[in-house]
Short mmCIF file of C-alpha atoms and ligand atoms in Angstrom, two decimals:
data_model
loop_
_atom_site.label_atom_id
_atom_site.label_comp_id
_atom_site.label_asym_id
_atom_site.label_seq_id
_atom_site.Cartn_x
_atom_site.Cartn_y
_atom_site.Cartn_z
CA MET A 1 17.22 14.30 21.79
CA PRO A 2 15.56 11.04 22.15
CA ASP A 3 13.13 10.16 19.11
CA SER A 4 10.08 9.93 21.55
CA GLU A 5 10.65 13.71 22.24
CA LYS A 6 10.97 15.35 18.99
CA THR A 7 7.38 17.09 18.37
CA ALA A 8 4.94 15.86 15.90
CA PRO A 9 3.76 18.48 13.29
CA SER A 10 0.63 20.04 14.57
CA ALA A 11 -2.36 18.12 12.87
CA ILE A 12 -3.35 19.15 8.99
CA SER A 13 -6.41 20.95 9.22
CA VAL A 14 -7.43 22.07 5.58
CA CYS A 15 -7.90 18.76 3.17
CA PRO A 16 -4.97 18.18 1.41
CA ASN A 17 -6.68 16.74 -1.51
CA CYS A 18 -9.78 19.20 -2.31
CA GLU A 19 -7.99 22.23 -0.49
CA SER A 20 -11.22 23.18 1.01
CA GLY A 21 -12.58 20.68 3.50
CA GLU A 22 -12.13 20.68 7.11
CA MET A 23 -10.80 17.38 8.31
CA GLU A 24 -12.38 15.58 10.96
CA ALA A 25 -10.20 13.20 13.42
CA PHE A 26 -11.61 9.63 13.94
CA TYR A 27 -9.31 6.92 14.62
CA GLU A 28 -5.89 7.32 16.66
CA VAL A 29 -3.33 4.57 17.48
CA LYS A 30 -0.17 6.12 19.24
CA GLY A 31 3.51 5.31 18.89
CA ILE A 32 3.48 3.45 15.65
CA PRO A 33 6.91 2.66 13.38
CA VAL A 34 7.27 5.13 11.14
CA HIS A 35 8.11 2.60 8.92
CA SER A 36 7.00 -0.91 8.54
CA VAL A 37 8.51 -1.81 5.17
CA LEU A 38 11.81 -1.88 6.10
CA LEU A 39 12.96 -4.81 8.36
CA MET A 40 15.32 -4.51 11.06
CA PRO A 41 18.48 -6.48 11.53
CA SER A 42 18.33 -6.94 15.05
CA ARG A 43 15.50 -7.37 17.68
CA GLU A 44 16.83 -4.55 19.55
CA HIS A 45 16.93 -2.10 16.00
CA ALA A 46 13.55 -3.04 15.96
CA VAL A 47 12.20 -2.08 19.14
CA ASP A 48 13.97 1.13 19.41
CA TYR A 49 12.65 1.87 15.84
CA PRO A 50 11.43 5.32 15.30
CA LYS A 51 7.59 6.00 16.63
CA ARG A 52 5.16 8.56 15.75
CA ASP A 53 1.10 8.98 16.60
CA LEU A 54 -0.95 8.36 13.56
CA ARG A 55 -4.53 10.13 13.34
CA LEU A 56 -7.02 9.89 10.79
CA GLY A 57 -9.19 12.77 9.68
CA PHE A 58 -11.77 12.54 7.29
CA CYS A 59 -12.83 15.68 4.61
CA PRO A 60 -16.73 15.59 4.54
CA GLU A 61 -16.28 17.57 1.18
CA CYS A 62 -14.50 14.94 -0.83
CA GLY A 63 -14.31 12.12 1.15
CA PHE A 64 -10.71 11.85 1.25
CA VAL A 65 -9.22 10.22 4.53
CA SER A 66 -5.60 11.60 5.77
CA ASN A 67 -2.98 10.88 8.28
CA ILE A 68 -3.25 14.49 9.97
CA LEU A 69 -0.53 14.15 12.10
CA PHE A 70 1.72 13.01 9.44
CA ASP A 71 5.28 13.81 9.38
CA PRO A 72 6.97 13.48 6.17
CA THR A 73 10.63 14.14 7.17
CA VAL A 74 10.70 10.82 9.00
CA HIS A 75 10.72 9.12 5.69
CA GLU A 76 13.93 7.14 4.55
CA TYR A 77 12.77 5.40 1.26
CA SER A 78 15.74 3.92 0.03
CA THR A 79 17.02 0.58 -1.39
CA SER A 80 16.67 -1.25 1.51
CA CYS A 81 13.23 -0.85 1.18
CA GLU A 82 11.20 -4.33 0.90
CA GLU A 83 8.19 -2.89 -0.48
CA SER A 84 7.94 -5.34 -3.65
CA GLN A 85 5.20 -7.58 -3.49
CA GLY A 86 6.45 -9.49 -6.49
CA PHE A 87 7.64 -12.34 -4.77
CA SER A 88 3.93 -13.63 -4.50
CA PRO A 89 2.59 -15.91 -7.60
CA THR A 90 -0.77 -14.68 -7.03
CA PHE A 91 0.47 -10.85 -7.15
CA ASN A 92 2.78 -11.41 -9.95
CA ALA A 93 -0.28 -12.75 -12.13
CA PHE A 94 -2.48 -10.06 -11.44
CA ALA A 95 0.00 -7.16 -12.40
CA LYS A 96 0.98 -9.06 -15.90
CA ASP A 97 -2.87 -9.13 -16.83
CA LEU A 98 -3.30 -5.61 -15.79
CA ALA A 99 -0.20 -4.53 -17.61
CA LYS A 100 -1.28 -6.39 -20.74
CA ARG A 101 -4.90 -4.91 -20.38
CA TRP A 102 -3.76 -1.34 -20.08
CA VAL A 103 -1.25 -1.73 -22.90
CA GLU A 104 -4.14 -3.11 -25.40
CA GLU A 105 -6.79 -0.84 -24.02
CA TYR A 106 -5.09 2.39 -24.42
CA GLU A 107 -3.11 1.09 -27.57
CA LEU A 108 -0.39 1.90 -25.74
CA LYS A 109 2.14 -0.37 -28.01
CA ASP A 110 5.47 1.39 -29.36
CA LYS A 111 4.77 3.91 -26.95
CA THR A 112 6.86 5.36 -23.88
CA VAL A 113 5.45 4.63 -20.28
CA LEU A 114 7.04 7.13 -17.38
CA GLU A 115 6.15 5.32 -13.57
CA ILE A 116 5.97 7.43 -10.93
CA GLY A 117 7.23 5.24 -7.70
CA CYS A 118 7.91 2.46 -9.75
CA GLY A 119 9.52 0.31 -7.04
CA LYS A 120 12.27 -2.46 -8.01
CA GLY A 121 10.86 -1.79 -11.86
CA GLU A 122 8.46 -4.98 -12.24
CA PHE A 123 5.73 -3.61 -13.89
CA LEU A 124 7.47 -1.26 -15.81
CA ALA A 125 9.12 -4.28 -17.52
CA LEU A 126 6.00 -5.78 -17.58
CA MET A 127 4.44 -2.82 -19.62
CA VAL A 128 7.70 -2.97 -21.91
CA GLU A 129 7.42 -6.80 -22.58
CA GLU A 130 3.37 -6.63 -23.62
CA GLY A 131 4.84 -3.96 -26.53
CA MET A 132 5.47 -0.52 -25.00
CA SER A 133 8.48 0.84 -26.61
CA HIS A 134 10.45 2.41 -23.36
CA GLY A 135 9.93 2.38 -20.20
CA ILE A 136 11.29 5.25 -17.61
CA GLY A 137 11.10 4.60 -14.14
CA ILE A 138 11.46 6.91 -10.92
CA ASP A 139 12.09 5.74 -7.54
CA PRO A 140 14.55 6.00 -4.68
CA ALA A 141 14.44 2.45 -3.72
CA PHE A 142 15.37 0.90 -7.61
CA VAL A 143 17.84 -1.42 -7.47
CA PRO A 144 19.35 -2.15 -10.72
CA GLU A 145 21.12 -5.89 -10.03
CA ARG A 146 17.36 -7.47 -8.65
CA LEU A 147 15.89 -6.77 -12.13
CA ASP A 148 15.56 -9.62 -14.40
CA THR A 149 14.07 -9.08 -17.86
CA PRO A 150 14.71 -9.65 -21.55
CA VAL A 151 13.62 -5.70 -22.21
CA ALA A 152 16.36 -4.38 -19.78
CA SER A 153 17.81 -2.11 -22.45
CA ARG A 154 14.35 -0.45 -23.07
CA LEU A 155 14.27 0.42 -19.53
CA GLU A 156 15.88 3.41 -17.83
CA PHE A 157 15.41 4.38 -13.98
CA ILE A 158 16.22 7.15 -12.11
CA GLN A 159 16.82 6.60 -8.84
CA ASP A 160 15.52 9.60 -6.78
CA LEU A 161 12.19 10.92 -5.40
CA TYR A 162 9.53 12.56 -8.32
CA ASP A 163 9.63 16.22 -8.03
CA GLU A 164 9.61 19.24 -10.11
CA ARG A 165 12.95 18.09 -11.37
CA TYR A 166 11.43 15.79 -13.47
CA THR A 167 8.08 17.21 -14.65
CA HIS A 168 10.26 17.41 -17.86
CA LEU A 169 10.13 14.03 -18.65
CA LYS A 170 8.03 13.12 -21.43
CA ALA A 171 5.34 10.36 -22.11
CA ASP A 172 2.88 8.55 -23.50
CA ALA A 173 1.48 6.90 -20.07
CA VAL A 174 2.35 8.24 -16.77
CA CYS A 175 1.84 5.26 -14.35
CA CYS A 176 1.72 5.65 -10.58
CA ARG A 177 1.21 1.95 -8.77
CA HIS A 178 0.90 1.86 -5.25
CA THR A 179 2.73 5.32 -4.42
CA LEU A 180 -0.02 8.17 -3.95
CA GLU A 181 -0.93 6.79 -0.91
CA HIS A 182 2.66 7.80 0.29
CA ILE A 183 2.18 11.31 -0.53
CA SER A 184 0.07 13.42 1.64
CA PRO A 185 -0.21 16.95 -0.70
CA THR A 186 -1.95 14.81 -3.10
CA SER A 187 -3.39 17.97 -4.49
CA GLU A 188 0.46 19.19 -4.94
CA PHE A 189 1.29 16.04 -6.47
CA MET A 190 -1.12 16.02 -9.15
CA ARG A 191 0.20 19.45 -10.06
CA LYS A 192 3.43 17.98 -10.64
CA VAL A 193 1.64 15.60 -12.53
CA GLN A 194 -0.12 17.81 -14.92
CA LYS A 195 3.18 19.94 -15.35
CA THR A 196 4.65 16.54 -16.82
CA ILE A 197 2.11 16.06 -18.99
CA GLY A 198 1.59 19.71 -20.39
CA ASP A 199 -0.43 20.21 -23.12
CA GLN A 200 0.16 16.64 -24.50
CA LYS A 201 -3.96 15.54 -24.65
CA ASP A 202 -3.11 11.99 -25.66
CA THR A 203 -1.33 11.11 -22.66
CA ILE A 204 -3.05 8.36 -20.52
CA LEU A 205 -2.69 8.12 -16.67
CA LEU A 206 -2.72 4.52 -15.11
CA PHE A 207 -3.00 5.14 -11.22
CA GLU A 208 -3.78 1.91 -8.39
CA LEU A 209 -3.74 2.20 -4.99
CA PRO A 210 -5.55 0.61 -1.96
CA ASP A 211 -9.47 1.11 -1.54
CA VAL A 212 -10.27 2.18 2.18
CA HIS A 213 -13.71 1.52 1.81
CA ARG A 214 -13.19 -2.00 2.38
CA VAL A 215 -10.68 -0.90 5.25
CA LEU A 216 -13.55 0.78 6.77
CA LYS A 217 -16.46 -1.19 6.29
CA GLU A 218 -14.21 -4.10 7.31
CA ALA A 219 -12.32 -2.34 10.19
CA ALA A 220 -9.01 -3.56 8.75
CA PHE A 221 -6.43 -1.62 11.04
CA TRP A 222 -3.81 -4.03 10.02
CA ASP A 223 -4.22 -1.98 6.55
CA ILE A 224 -3.65 1.51 8.30
CA TYR A 225 0.06 2.23 8.61
CA TYR A 226 2.25 4.89 8.99
CA GLU A 227 3.64 5.18 5.19
CA HIS A 228 0.03 5.38 4.49
CA CYS A 229 -0.45 8.42 4.79
CA SER A 230 -3.55 8.95 2.33
CA TYR A 231 -6.58 7.06 1.89
CA PHE A 232 -8.62 6.96 -0.56
CA THR A 233 -11.66 5.74 -2.04
CA THR A 234 -13.03 5.29 -5.68
CA GLY A 235 -14.75 8.68 -5.41
CA SER A 236 -12.38 10.33 -3.46
CA LEU A 237 -9.87 9.40 -6.17
CA ALA A 238 -11.96 10.25 -9.53
CA ARG A 239 -12.55 13.65 -7.95
CA LEU A 240 -8.54 14.23 -7.58
CA PHE A 241 -8.37 13.64 -11.17
CA ARG A 242 -11.18 16.04 -12.17
CA LYS A 243 -10.39 18.17 -9.97
CA HIS A 244 -6.78 18.65 -11.91
CA GLY A 245 -8.31 18.26 -15.43
CA PHE A 246 -8.30 14.60 -15.86
CA ASP A 247 -11.27 12.84 -17.47
CA PRO A 248 -11.38 9.26 -15.26
CA LEU A 249 -11.61 6.66 -18.41
CA GLU A 250 -12.04 3.28 -16.25
CA LEU A 251 -12.71 3.43 -12.69
CA MET A 252 -12.95 -0.26 -10.94
CA LEU A 253 -11.85 -2.59 -7.85
CA GLU A 254 -9.44 -5.28 -8.50
CA TYR A 255 -7.47 -7.91 -6.65
CA ASP A 256 -10.12 -8.98 -4.50
CA ASP A 257 -11.52 -5.48 -4.48
CA GLN A 258 -8.47 -4.50 -2.46
CA TYR A 259 -7.10 -1.94 -4.87
CA ILE A 260 -8.52 0.93 -7.02
CA VAL A 261 -7.66 0.73 -10.19
CA ILE A 262 -7.86 4.08 -12.37
CA ALA A 263 -7.19 5.61 -15.84
CA GLY A 264 -7.48 9.05 -17.00
CA LYS A 265 -6.74 11.64 -19.70
CA PRO A 266 -6.34 15.34 -20.23
CA ALA A 267 -10.14 16.18 -20.14
CA SER A 268 -11.19 17.34 -23.70
CA GLY A 269 -14.03 19.97 -22.13
CA ALA A 270 -16.54 17.69 -23.06
CA LYS A 271 -18.82 16.85 -19.81
CA VAL A 272 -17.97 13.40 -18.94
CA PRO A 273 -20.63 11.34 -16.96
CA LEU A 274 -19.90 10.03 -13.41
CA LEU A 275 -18.56 6.73 -13.68
CA ASP A 276 -19.73 3.86 -11.22
CA GLY A 277 -18.40 4.27 -8.04
CA GLU A 278 -17.90 8.23 -8.37
CA ASP A 279 -20.91 8.91 -6.21
CA ASP A 280 -19.88 7.60 -3.14
CA LEU A 281 -19.48 10.57 -0.22
CA LYS A 282 -22.74 9.48 1.13
CA ARG A 283 -21.23 5.83 1.81
CA ILE A 284 -17.79 6.88 2.88
CA THR A 285 -19.25 9.53 5.38
CA GLU A 286 -21.24 6.50 7.23
CA GLU A 287 -18.58 4.14 7.38
CA VAL A 288 -16.24 6.64 8.76
CA LYS A 289 -18.75 7.26 11.49
CA ALA A 290 -19.07 3.43 12.12
CA PHE A 291 -15.30 2.61 12.22
CA PRO A 292 -14.52 3.47 15.51
CA GLU A 293 -16.77 1.08 17.31
CA ARG A 294 -15.91 -1.47 14.61
CA PHE A 295 -12.74 -1.53 15.17
CA ARG A 296 -13.20 -1.74 19.01
CA LYS A 297 -15.32 -4.95 18.87
CA LEU A 298 -12.45 -6.09 16.24
CA LYS A 299 -9.61 -5.30 18.43
CA GLU A 300 -11.41 -7.08 21.48
CA SER A 301 -12.09 -10.36 19.73
CA TRP A 302 -8.47 -10.60 17.96
CA LEU A 303 -6.74 -10.20 21.35
CA GLU A 304 -9.53 -12.69 22.80
CA LYS A 305 -8.91 -15.29 20.67
CA ILE A 306 -5.09 -14.94 20.48
CA ASP A 307 -4.63 -14.77 24.11
CA GLY A 308 -6.90 -17.94 24.63
CA PHE A 309 -4.55 -19.73 22.05
CA TYR A 310 -1.22 -18.16 24.03
CA SER A 311 -3.03 -19.70 27.63
CA ALA A 312 -3.56 -22.91 26.09
CA GLY A 313 -0.09 -23.19 25.21
CA LYS A 314 -0.64 -23.32 21.63
CA ARG A 315 2.26 -22.09 19.24
CA THR A 316 0.43 -18.85 16.81
CA ILE A 317 2.38 -17.59 14.12
CA VAL A 318 1.95 -14.55 11.58
CA TRP A 319 2.23 -15.25 7.88
CA GLY A 320 3.41 -12.30 5.89
CA GLY A 321 6.05 -10.36 7.49
CA GLY A 322 4.81 -6.81 5.71
CA SER A 323 3.22 -3.66 6.47
CA LYS A 324 0.28 -5.04 7.60
CA ALA A 325 2.32 -7.64 9.95
CA VAL A 326 3.68 -4.44 11.40
CA SER A 327 0.47 -2.32 11.95
CA PHE A 328 -1.38 -5.60 13.15
CA LEU A 329 1.30 -6.34 15.78
CA THR A 330 1.93 -2.86 16.98
CA THR A 331 -1.79 -1.81 17.02
CA LEU A 332 -2.82 -5.19 18.92
CA GLY A 333 0.49 -5.06 21.28
CA LEU A 334 1.23 -8.28 20.41
CA GLY A 335 4.38 -9.87 22.29
CA GLU A 336 5.37 -13.23 23.20
CA GLN A 337 1.87 -14.53 22.34
CA ILE A 338 3.21 -14.88 18.52
CA ASP A 339 5.86 -16.61 18.05
CA PHE A 340 7.55 -15.20 15.19
CA VAL A 341 6.55 -14.10 11.63
CA VAL A 342 7.05 -15.97 8.49
CA ASP A 343 7.30 -14.71 4.58
CA ILE A 344 8.10 -16.20 1.51
CA ASN A 345 10.64 -13.39 0.65
CA PRO A 346 14.08 -14.04 0.93
CA HIS A 347 15.44 -10.71 1.73
CA LYS A 348 13.67 -10.64 4.88
CA HIS A 349 14.47 -13.69 6.33
CA GLY A 350 16.78 -13.22 9.37
CA LYS A 351 15.33 -9.78 9.99
CA PHE A 352 12.82 -8.52 12.82
CA ILE A 353 9.74 -6.45 12.99
CA PRO A 354 10.05 -2.80 13.54
CA GLY A 355 7.81 -1.73 16.86
CA THR A 356 7.45 -5.39 18.29
CA GLY A 357 10.61 -7.17 17.44
CA HIS A 358 9.07 -10.23 16.28
CA ALA A 359 11.52 -12.24 14.12
CA VAL A 360 11.20 -13.13 10.37
CA ARG A 361 11.63 -16.43 9.49
CA SER A 362 11.47 -18.81 5.95
CA PRO A 363 8.39 -20.87 5.88
CA ASP A 364 10.64 -23.55 5.82
CA THR A 365 11.32 -23.15 9.47
CA LEU A 366 7.89 -24.57 10.32
CA ARG A 367 8.40 -28.21 9.44
CA GLU A 368 10.73 -27.82 12.92
CA ASP A 369 8.56 -25.32 14.98
CA LYS A 370 4.95 -26.45 14.09
CA PRO A 371 2.58 -23.89 14.52
CA ASP A 372 -0.83 -24.76 15.89
CA CYS A 373 -2.59 -21.25 14.15
CA VAL A 374 -1.32 -19.35 11.32
CA ILE A 375 -2.57 -15.71 11.46
CA LEU A 376 -2.92 -15.04 7.50
CA MET A 377 -2.35 -11.00 6.93
CA ASN A 378 -3.59 -11.36 3.11
CA PRO A 379 -6.43 -13.47 2.96
CA VAL A 380 -6.02 -13.57 -0.75
CA TYR A 381 -3.16 -15.98 -0.63
CA GLU A 382 -5.35 -18.23 1.68
CA LYS A 383 -4.92 -21.33 -1.26
CA GLU A 384 -1.52 -20.76 -1.66
CA VAL A 385 -0.57 -20.58 1.77
CA ARG A 386 -2.43 -23.99 2.75
CA GLU A 387 -1.07 -25.72 -0.10
CA GLN A 388 2.52 -25.04 1.20
CA LEU A 389 1.46 -26.24 4.88
CA ASN A 390 -0.02 -29.33 3.78
CA GLY A 391 3.19 -29.69 1.30
CA MET A 392 5.40 -29.63 4.43
CA GLY A 393 2.93 -32.25 6.18
CA LEU A 394 1.41 -29.25 8.35
CA ASP A 395 -2.04 -28.52 8.69
CA PRO A 396 -2.52 -25.83 11.20
CA THR A 397 -5.72 -23.77 11.97
CA ILE A 398 -5.81 -20.58 9.54
CA PHE A 399 -6.96 -17.40 10.70
CA PRO A 400 -7.31 -14.94 7.84
CA VAL A 401 -7.60 -11.36 8.99
ZN1 ZN B 501 -11.46 17.05 0.81
#
């Protein structure tokens, strides 16, 4: 049976985060690639890549946003997964600072950290480099030969998905960065974490994941893609922590307000007052309500701009070959208006964007194929990208999303 004819699961109706609210649909994109971090070896593979529909639902009780049509069976997280952002100096510096701060603030020196969804293990290595004694990382996409760290002998990796089989692992800190947004039954996941922590009341939980307030406020549709089935705000994340018996210790937005950083520990019984950012239900409800119209306007304005460049014979390229580019190109239905995509990660060069089939090349190729317009998928990198372009003697117009 062709992939497109397979029936999608019926829509989730009860909120998987608070397990009581009714999900209300407010946004839909048809036929998006089920993976946007796996780049394809040929244009044909890329265009034929399996697609599903995405429908965002909102829980008015806890503020959780989720793809209620999410089909977890399509996932194939594996070592071909290029999820690592570790190639950008900006992101590396941020991760290093965060590891240093967490180790100091929560007195984690000489202690053990368990990282659920450790990717290629870069952050786990940073935590140990900052003084933790031992790190255990779990991730199906882990590739040992790619990790270069002086603390390799103090790291241990399990190349698998975290589930009940691993709830026996013990650690002083449980870290989970950019992982919970890939898990649909978030409450169920937290029950596994609770099981791992057991009665160790000193365990520190350290989570980091994208913030959906900004996505909704800016109608940043490029930040909505299939792998991300769960979308949190500071409030909905803190509510999840509290529901599972963890008191939030810190709750903040980092990385140009793109990511929520939360730390927690098993509740002692004493009432912990709400932290800044927890009381956000009214705000998220309004943002969800305004989103469809904001999205419609923004989509129209991007298409007008890009079609205009194309008609004028200008070369437009996209900078950044990650999930944001896949979603941006697919949601806008872009084809030949975009010449190609560049990315600084050499592992992506020569590959193709799933869905639209755009080629991904090295930024060096811009010396030959000079761009007039550069659509920059992550504004955080604007300075870095501008310097790189200027260094090649290029001065195209940059349009950060
Ligand atoms: Zn809910």
